[in-house]
Amino acid sequence: AQTVTQSQPEMSVQEAETVTLSCTYDTSESDYYLFWYKQPPSRQMILVIRQEAYKQQNATENRFSVNFQKAAKSFSLKISDSQLGDAAMYFCASSLQGAQKLVFGQGTRLTINP
Amino acid sequence: NAGVMQNPRHLVRRRGQEARLRCSPMKGHSHVYWYRQLPEEGLKFMVYLQKENIIDESGMPKERFSAEFPKEGPSILRIQQVVRGDSAAYFCASSPNRISGVNYGYTFGSGTRLTVV
């Protein structure tokens, strides 16, 4: 069975600085996908970044990047130049190759201090 | 191009009543997923549907819960005889037909918050 663990219930960062959110997962499969979703107070889930497990290169999307360590089953999210609009719950998720179901972690609440 | 539309946004039901949650996928999307989020928790998968077919219902409670995605109209998540423990946010997501096996993530709606009193 897949599991996803986010060990940081809350994080805070000063505006314009960099913050890293942690995520570990467990799966016996070799092919899978990893995601970070953002949930602002509006409640809508927004896809931030996606990583394919067979790709060694870390995914990046503008100020968002990941550190994917397959052997350690770690998938952290780095947010550079934090902005007030980045304040939200962040969820790490995984899915297996061939499956559309996502397994989510418990979430990390990110606060941006002005 | 409207996103995934869920209604109602908020729903209050008394114990024992029925709750019907609606989800209209993005235009061109034929796959629908329902997730439940309890307070301060992550989303939990409930069911995956294509038009007129249930593909994976491994996350659906065995009783009182059902889902459909008819040929015409929105997908419906139905909860019969609601209990307090059903209070949660219910999210719908949709995706287009995909290259087999590849998961690009999907587009979520804003959710329906169900409160059972």
PDB file of C-alpha atoms in Angstrom:
ATOM      1  CA  ALA A   1       0.000   0.000   0.000  1.00  0.00           C
ATOM      2  CA  GLN A   2       1.117   3.533  -0.697  1.00  0.00           C
ATOM      3  CA  THR A   3       1.606   5.982   2.138  1.00  0.00           C
ATOM      4  CA  VAL A   4       2.610   9.629   2.107  1.00  0.00           C
ATOM      5  CA  THR A   5       3.887  11.405   5.202  1.00  0.00           C
ATOM      6  CA  GLN A   6       4.341  15.100   5.829  1.00  0.00           C
ATOM      7  CA  SER A   7       6.046  15.537   9.179  1.00  0.00           C
ATOM      8  CA  GLN A   8       5.698  19.332   9.437  1.00  0.00           C
ATOM      9  CA  PRO A   9       2.151  20.349  10.402  1.00  0.00           C
ATOM     10  CA  GLU A  10       3.110  24.032  10.199  1.00  0.00           C
ATOM     11  CA  MET A  11       5.908  26.101   8.721  1.00  0.00           C
ATOM     12  CA  SER A  12       6.518  29.825   8.500  1.00  0.00           C
ATOM     13  CA  VAL A  13       8.897  31.941   6.471  1.00  0.00           C
ATOM     14  CA  GLN A  14       9.681  35.585   5.992  1.00  0.00           C
ATOM     15  CA  GLU A  15       8.523  37.131   2.770  1.00  0.00           C
ATOM     16  CA  ALA A  16      11.168  36.900   0.014  1.00  0.00           C
ATOM     17  CA  GLU A  17      13.037  34.080   1.748  1.00  0.00           C
ATOM     18  CA  THR A  18      13.214  30.403   0.860  1.00  0.00           C
ATOM     19  CA  VAL A  19      11.355  27.573   2.577  1.00  0.00           C
ATOM     20  CA  THR A  20      11.450  23.810   2.139  1.00  0.00           C
ATOM     21  CA  LEU A  21       8.502  21.522   2.882  1.00  0.00           C
ATOM     22  CA  SER A  22       9.249  17.857   3.562  1.00  0.00           C
ATOM     23  CA  CYS A  23       7.487  14.782   2.240  1.00  0.00           C
ATOM     24  CA  THR A  24       8.338  11.105   2.438  1.00  0.00           C
ATOM     25  CA  TYR A  25       6.451   8.256   0.836  1.00  0.00           C
ATOM     26  CA  ASP A  26       6.442   4.527   0.781  1.00  0.00           C
ATOM     27  CA  THR A  27       5.733   2.269  -2.158  1.00  0.00           C
ATOM     28  CA  SER A  28       7.042  -1.042  -3.408  1.00  0.00           C
ATOM     29  CA  GLU A  29       6.583   0.018  -7.022  1.00  0.00           C
ATOM     30  CA  SER A  30       9.333   1.480  -9.202  1.00  0.00           C
ATOM     31  CA  ASP A  31       7.127   3.590 -11.464  1.00  0.00           C
ATOM     32  CA  TYR A  32       4.970   6.256  -9.906  1.00  0.00           C
ATOM     33  CA  TYR A  33       4.196   9.957  -9.893  1.00  0.00           C
ATOM     34  CA  LEU A  34       4.582  12.546  -7.159  1.00  0.00           C
ATOM     35  CA  PHE A  35       2.742  15.828  -6.789  1.00  0.00           C
ATOM     36  CA  TRP A  36       2.544  18.917  -4.650  1.00  0.00           C
ATOM     37  CA  TYR A  37      -0.838  20.603  -4.358  1.00  0.00           C
ATOM     38  CA  LYS A  38      -1.603  23.961  -2.772  1.00  0.00           C
ATOM     39  CA  GLN A  39      -4.880  24.627  -0.949  1.00  0.00           C
ATOM     40  CA  PRO A  40      -5.414  28.334  -0.181  1.00  0.00           C
ATOM     41  CA  PRO A  41      -8.240  29.548   2.072  1.00  0.00           C
ATOM     42  CA  SER A  42     -10.563  29.416  -0.944  1.00  0.00           C
ATOM     43  CA  ARG A  43     -10.250  25.642  -0.499  1.00  0.00           C
ATOM     44  CA  GLN A  44      -9.554  24.844  -4.157  1.00  0.00           C
ATOM     45  CA  MET A  45      -6.734  22.360  -4.719  1.00  0.00           C
ATOM     46  CA  ILE A  46      -4.163  23.741  -7.158  1.00  0.00           C
ATOM     47  CA  LEU A  47      -1.458  21.608  -8.751  1.00  0.00           C
ATOM     48  CA  VAL A  48       1.933  23.178  -8.035  1.00  0.00           C
ATOM     49  CA  ILE A  49       4.399  20.679  -9.453  1.00  0.00           C
ATOM     50  CA  ARG A  50       4.636  17.105 -10.687  1.00  0.00           C
ATOM     51  CA  GLN A  51       7.511  14.602 -10.813  1.00  0.00           C
ATOM     52  CA  GLU A  52       7.804  11.333 -12.706  1.00  0.00           C
ATOM     53  CA  ALA A  53       9.730   8.775 -10.683  1.00  0.00           C
ATOM     54  CA  TYR A  54      11.688   7.458 -13.657  1.00  0.00           C
ATOM     55  CA  LYS A  55      13.125  10.927 -14.304  1.00  0.00           C
ATOM     56  CA  GLN A  56      16.178  11.778 -12.249  1.00  0.00           C
ATOM     57  CA  GLN A  57      15.997  15.473 -13.025  1.00  0.00           C
ATOM     58  CA  ASN A  58      14.162  17.469 -10.390  1.00  0.00           C
ATOM     59  CA  ALA A  59      11.031  19.248 -11.605  1.00  0.00           C
ATOM     60  CA  THR A  60      10.862  23.040 -11.445  1.00  0.00           C
ATOM     61  CA  GLU A  61       8.040  25.522 -12.012  1.00  0.00           C
ATOM     62  CA  ASN A  62       9.191  29.121 -11.676  1.00  0.00           C
ATOM     63  CA  ARG A  63       9.825  29.710  -7.946  1.00  0.00           C
ATOM     64  CA  PHE A  64       8.869  26.138  -7.049  1.00  0.00           C
ATOM     65  CA  SER A  65      11.274  23.232  -7.278  1.00  0.00           C
ATOM     66  CA  VAL A  66      11.548  19.768  -5.802  1.00  0.00           C
ATOM     67  CA  ASN A  67      14.363  17.694  -4.371  1.00  0.00           C
ATOM     68  CA  PHE A  68      13.476  14.144  -5.410  1.00  0.00           C
ATOM     69  CA  GLN A  69      15.545  11.457  -3.682  1.00  0.00           C
ATOM     70  CA  LYS A  70      14.215   8.150  -5.000  1.00  0.00           C
ATOM     71  CA  ALA A  71      16.373   5.877  -2.861  1.00  0.00           C
ATOM     72  CA  ALA A  72      15.387   7.748   0.283  1.00  0.00           C
ATOM     73  CA  LYS A  73      11.750   8.042  -0.906  1.00  0.00           C
ATOM     74  CA  SER A  74      11.842  11.740  -0.226  1.00  0.00           C
ATOM     75  CA  PHE A  75      10.138  14.498  -2.228  1.00  0.00           C
ATOM     76  CA  SER A  76      10.591  17.959  -0.715  1.00  0.00           C
ATOM     77  CA  LEU A  77       9.236  21.208  -2.131  1.00  0.00           C
ATOM     78  CA  LYS A  78      11.356  24.355  -2.169  1.00  0.00           C
ATOM     79  CA  ILE A  79       9.687  27.727  -2.544  1.00  0.00           C
ATOM     80  CA  SER A  80      12.077  30.539  -3.408  1.00  0.00           C
ATOM     81  CA  ASP A  81      11.401  34.260  -2.951  1.00  0.00           C
ATOM     82  CA  SER A  82       8.285  33.504  -0.881  1.00  0.00           C
ATOM     83  CA  GLN A  83       5.315  35.737  -1.527  1.00  0.00           C
ATOM     84  CA  LEU A  84       2.266  36.485   0.609  1.00  0.00           C
ATOM     85  CA  GLY A  85       0.131  34.647  -1.932  1.00  0.00           C
ATOM     86  CA  ASP A  86       2.050  31.448  -1.202  1.00  0.00           C
ATOM     87  CA  ALA A  87       0.342  31.165   2.189  1.00  0.00           C
ATOM     88  CA  ALA A  88      -1.740  27.981   2.078  1.00  0.00           C
ATOM     89  CA  MET A  89      -1.929  24.320   3.022  1.00  0.00           C
ATOM     90  CA  TYR A  90       0.473  22.263   0.933  1.00  0.00           C
ATOM     91  CA  PHE A  91      -0.214  18.610   0.246  1.00  0.00           C
ATOM     92  CA  CYS A  92       2.184  16.037  -1.100  1.00  0.00           C
ATOM     93  CA  ALA A  93       0.580  13.196  -3.086  1.00  0.00           C
ATOM     94  CA  SER A  94       1.553  10.106  -5.043  1.00  0.00           C
ATOM     95  CA  SER A  95       0.016   7.798  -7.596  1.00  0.00           C
ATOM     96  CA  LEU A  96       1.174   4.554  -9.124  1.00  0.00           C
ATOM     97  CA  GLN A  97       1.886   4.040 -12.794  1.00  0.00           C
ATOM     98  CA  GLY A  98      -1.351   2.961 -14.431  1.00  0.00           C
ATOM     99  CA  ALA A  99      -3.509   4.273 -11.602  1.00  0.00           C
ATOM    100  CA  GLN A 100      -5.282   7.603 -11.423  1.00  0.00           C
ATOM    101  CA  LYS A 101      -5.945   7.498  -7.679  1.00  0.00           C
ATOM    102  CA  LEU A 102      -3.914   9.950  -5.592  1.00  0.00           C
ATOM    103  CA  VAL A 103      -2.756   9.232  -2.038  1.00  0.00           C
ATOM    104  CA  PHE A 104      -2.295  12.436  -0.050  1.00  0.00           C
ATOM    105  CA  GLY A 105      -0.214  13.355   2.966  1.00  0.00           C
ATOM    106  CA  GLN A 106      -1.657  15.170   5.956  1.00  0.00           C
ATOM    107  CA  GLY A 107      -0.590  18.601   4.764  1.00  0.00           C
ATOM    108  CA  THR A 108       1.691  21.430   5.923  1.00  0.00           C
ATOM    109  CA  ARG A 109       0.257  24.842   6.717  1.00  0.00           C
ATOM    110  CA  LEU A 110       2.617  27.516   5.373  1.00  0.00           C
ATOM    111  CA  THR A 111       2.506  31.032   6.788  1.00  0.00           C
ATOM    112  CA  ILE A 112       4.311  33.915   5.116  1.00  0.00           C
ATOM    113  CA  ASN A 113       5.409  36.698   7.466  1.00  0.00           C
ATOM    114  CA  PRO A 114       5.565  40.159   5.884  1.00  0.00           C
TER     115      PRO A 114
ATOM    116  CA  ASN B   1     -13.353  27.557 -20.176  1.00  0.00           C
ATOM    117  CA  ALA B   2     -15.008  27.007 -16.823  1.00  0.00           C
ATOM    118  CA  GLY B   3     -13.187  24.787 -14.377  1.00  0.00           C
ATOM    119  CA  VAL B   4     -14.650  21.952 -12.388  1.00  0.00           C
ATOM    120  CA  MET B   5     -17.940  23.172 -10.958  1.00  0.00           C
ATOM    121  CA  GLN B   6     -19.267  21.799  -7.714  1.00  0.00           C
ATOM    122  CA  ASN B   7     -22.541  22.681  -6.090  1.00  0.00           C
ATOM    123  CA  PRO B   8     -23.689  23.458  -3.622  1.00  0.00           C
ATOM    124  CA  ARG B   9     -20.691  25.114  -1.984  1.00  0.00           C
ATOM    125  CA  HIS B  10     -22.162  24.509   1.448  1.00  0.00           C
ATOM    126  CA  LEU B  11     -24.796  21.963   2.409  1.00  0.00           C
ATOM    127  CA  VAL B  12     -26.421  21.476   5.798  1.00  0.00           C
ATOM    128  CA  ARG B  13     -28.368  18.313   6.471  1.00  0.00           C
ATOM    129  CA  ARG B  14     -30.010  16.880   9.560  1.00  0.00           C
ATOM    130  CA  ARG B  15     -29.073  13.400  10.673  1.00  0.00           C
ATOM    131  CA  GLY B  16     -30.968  10.828   8.638  1.00  0.00           C
ATOM    132  CA  GLN B  17     -31.488  13.046   5.581  1.00  0.00           C
ATOM    133  CA  GLU B  18     -29.956  12.514   2.167  1.00  0.00           C
ATOM    134  CA  ALA B  19     -27.156  14.633   0.717  1.00  0.00           C
ATOM    135  CA  ARG B  20     -26.642  14.996  -3.038  1.00  0.00           C
ATOM    136  CA  LEU B  21     -23.431  16.630  -4.205  1.00  0.00           C
ATOM    137  CA  ARG B  22     -23.011  17.623  -7.832  1.00  0.00           C
ATOM    138  CA  CYS B  23     -19.922  17.922  -9.972  1.00  0.00           C
ATOM    139  CA  SER B  24     -19.663  19.169 -13.547  1.00  0.00           C
ATOM    140  CA  PRO B  25     -16.231  18.316 -14.990  1.00  0.00           C
ATOM    141  CA  MET B  26     -14.210  20.627 -17.169  1.00  0.00           C
ATOM    142  CA  LYS B  27     -15.296  20.736 -20.781  1.00  0.00           C
ATOM    143  CA  GLY B  28     -13.766  17.819 -22.633  1.00  0.00           C
ATOM    144  CA  HIS B  29     -13.003  15.837 -19.471  1.00  0.00           C
ATOM    145  CA  SER B  30     -14.555  12.400 -19.269  1.00  0.00           C
ATOM    146  CA  HIS B  31     -13.034  11.176 -16.003  1.00  0.00           C
ATOM    147  CA  VAL B  32     -14.302  12.228 -12.580  1.00  0.00           C
ATOM    148  CA  TYR B  33     -12.873  11.577  -9.129  1.00  0.00           C
ATOM    149  CA  TRP B  34     -14.373  12.190  -5.691  1.00  0.00           C
ATOM    150  CA  TYR B  35     -12.297  12.809  -2.571  1.00  0.00           C
ATOM    151  CA  ARG B  36     -13.252  13.516   1.026  1.00  0.00           C
ATOM    152  CA  GLN B  37     -11.347  15.824   3.357  1.00  0.00           C
ATOM    153  CA  LEU B  38     -11.958  15.662   7.084  1.00  0.00           C
ATOM    154  CA  PRO B  39     -10.945  18.711   9.155  1.00  0.00           C
ATOM    155  CA  GLU B  40      -7.157  19.162   9.384  1.00  0.00           C
ATOM    156  CA  GLU B  41      -6.507  16.102   7.229  1.00  0.00           C
ATOM    157  CA  GLY B  42      -5.464  15.364   3.675  1.00  0.00           C
ATOM    158  CA  LEU B  43      -7.823  14.257   0.959  1.00  0.00           C
ATOM    159  CA  LYS B  44      -8.916  10.621   0.859  1.00  0.00           C
ATOM    160  CA  PHE B  45      -9.862   8.962  -2.401  1.00  0.00           C
ATOM    161  CA  MET B  46     -13.428   7.737  -2.667  1.00  0.00           C
ATOM    162  CA  VAL B  47     -14.318   6.834  -6.252  1.00  0.00           C
ATOM    163  CA  TYR B  48     -13.213   7.180  -9.869  1.00  0.00           C
ATOM    164  CA  LEU B  49     -15.795   7.252 -12.652  1.00  0.00           C
ATOM    165  CA  GLN B  50     -15.965   7.551 -16.384  1.00  0.00           C
ATOM    166  CA  LYS B  51     -19.175   8.230 -18.238  1.00  0.00           C
ATOM    167  CA  GLU B  52     -21.702   5.577 -17.138  1.00  0.00           C
ATOM    168  CA  ASN B  53     -18.986   3.457 -15.502  1.00  0.00           C
ATOM    169  CA  ILE B  54     -17.465   3.144 -12.057  1.00  0.00           C
ATOM    170  CA  ILE B  55     -13.782   2.389 -12.547  1.00  0.00           C
ATOM    171  CA  ASP B  56     -12.529   2.270  -8.952  1.00  0.00           C
ATOM    172  CA  GLU B  57     -14.691   2.552  -5.848  1.00  0.00           C
ATOM    173  CA  SER B  58     -12.165   1.167  -3.404  1.00  0.00           C
ATOM    174  CA  GLY B  59     -12.455   4.246  -1.152  1.00  0.00           C
ATOM    175  CA  MET B  60     -16.228   4.328  -0.901  1.00  0.00           C
ATOM    176  CA  PRO B  61     -17.832   3.298   2.375  1.00  0.00           C
ATOM    177  CA  LYS B  62     -19.773   0.093   1.852  1.00  0.00           C
ATOM    178  CA  GLU B  63     -23.092   1.513   2.959  1.00  0.00           C
ATOM    179  CA  ARG B  64     -25.037   4.716   2.363  1.00  0.00           C
ATOM    180  CA  PHE B  65     -22.632   6.156  -0.249  1.00  0.00           C
ATOM    181  CA  SER B  66     -23.080   5.923  -3.996  1.00  0.00           C
ATOM    182  CA  ALA B  67     -21.804   7.785  -7.034  1.00  0.00           C
ATOM    183  CA  GLU B  68     -22.784   8.056 -10.649  1.00  0.00           C
ATOM    184  CA  PHE B  69     -21.629   9.846 -13.773  1.00  0.00           C
ATOM    185  CA  PRO B  70     -24.416   9.581 -16.332  1.00  0.00           C
ATOM    186  CA  LYS B  71     -24.065  10.014 -20.060  1.00  0.00           C
ATOM    187  CA  GLU B  72     -25.678  13.432 -19.747  1.00  0.00           C
ATOM    188  CA  GLY B  73     -25.390  15.747 -16.791  1.00  0.00           C
ATOM    189  CA  PRO B  74     -23.128  16.094 -13.795  1.00  0.00           C
ATOM    190  CA  SER B  75     -21.616  13.448 -11.604  1.00  0.00           C
ATOM    191  CA  ILE B  76     -23.542  12.927  -8.370  1.00  0.00           C
ATOM    192  CA  LEU B  77     -22.221  11.756  -5.014  1.00  0.00           C
ATOM    193  CA  ARG B  78     -25.130  10.628  -2.891  1.00  0.00           C
ATOM    194  CA  ILE B  79     -25.039  10.028   0.827  1.00  0.00           C
ATOM    195  CA  GLN B  80     -28.129   8.462   2.348  1.00  0.00           C
ATOM    196  CA  GLN B  81     -29.132   8.733   6.011  1.00  0.00           C
ATOM    197  CA  VAL B  82     -26.294  11.088   6.855  1.00  0.00           C
ATOM    198  CA  VAL B  83     -24.577  10.937  10.231  1.00  0.00           C
ATOM    199  CA  ARG B  84     -22.387  13.491  12.028  1.00  0.00           C
ATOM    200  CA  GLY B  85     -19.269  11.657  10.907  1.00  0.00           C
ATOM    201  CA  ASP B  86     -20.114  12.444   7.286  1.00  0.00           C
ATOM    202  CA  SER B  87     -19.404  16.125   7.938  1.00  0.00           C
ATOM    203  CA  ALA B  88     -16.458  16.964   5.702  1.00  0.00           C
ATOM    204  CA  ALA B  89     -15.432  18.757   2.537  1.00  0.00           C
ATOM    205  CA  TYR B  90     -16.081  16.691  -0.580  1.00  0.00           C
ATOM    206  CA  PHE B  91     -13.948  17.455  -3.602  1.00  0.00           C
ATOM    207  CA  CYS B  92     -14.497  16.501  -7.176  1.00  0.00           C
ATOM    208  CA  ALA B  93     -11.748  16.472  -9.793  1.00  0.00           C
ATOM    209  CA  SER B  94     -11.709  15.746 -13.502  1.00  0.00           C
ATOM    210  CA  SER B  95      -9.257  14.783 -16.200  1.00  0.00           C
ATOM    211  CA  PRO B  96      -9.322  14.137 -19.930  1.00  0.00           C
ATOM    212  CA  ASN B  97      -8.574  10.792 -21.561  1.00  0.00           C
ATOM    213  CA  ARG B  98      -4.925  10.072 -20.873  1.00  0.00           C
ATOM    214  CA  ILE B  99      -2.073   8.188 -22.416  1.00  0.00           C
ATOM    215  CA  SER B 100      -2.466   4.840 -20.723  1.00  0.00           C
ATOM    216  CA  GLY B 101      -0.852   4.727 -17.314  1.00  0.00           C
ATOM    217  CA  VAL B 102       0.349   8.328 -17.202  1.00  0.00           C
ATOM    218  CA  ASN B 103      -0.931  10.557 -14.418  1.00  0.00           C
ATOM    219  CA  TYR B 104      -0.620  14.283 -15.110  1.00  0.00           C
ATOM    220  CA  GLY B 105      -2.609  15.239 -12.034  1.00  0.00           C
ATOM    221  CA  TYR B 106      -6.091  16.599 -12.403  1.00  0.00           C
ATOM    222  CA  THR B 107      -8.187  19.703 -11.960  1.00  0.00           C
ATOM    223  CA  PHE B 108     -10.086  20.034  -8.720  1.00  0.00           C
ATOM    224  CA  GLY B 109     -13.280  21.873  -7.944  1.00  0.00           C
ATOM    225  CA  SER B 110     -13.661  24.096  -4.897  1.00  0.00           C
ATOM    226  CA  GLY B 111     -15.460  21.435  -2.921  1.00  0.00           C
ATOM    227  CA  THR B 112     -18.759  21.085  -1.118  1.00  0.00           C
ATOM    228  CA  ARG B 113     -18.661  21.463   2.645  1.00  0.00           C
ATOM    229  CA  LEU B 114     -21.245  19.147   4.165  1.00  0.00           C
ATOM    230  CA  THR B 115     -22.357  19.809   7.724  1.00  0.00           C
ATOM    231  CA  VAL B 116     -24.588  17.301   9.454  1.00  0.00           C
ATOM    232  CA  VAL B 117     -26.487  18.688  12.428  1.00  0.00           C
TER     233      VAL B 117
END
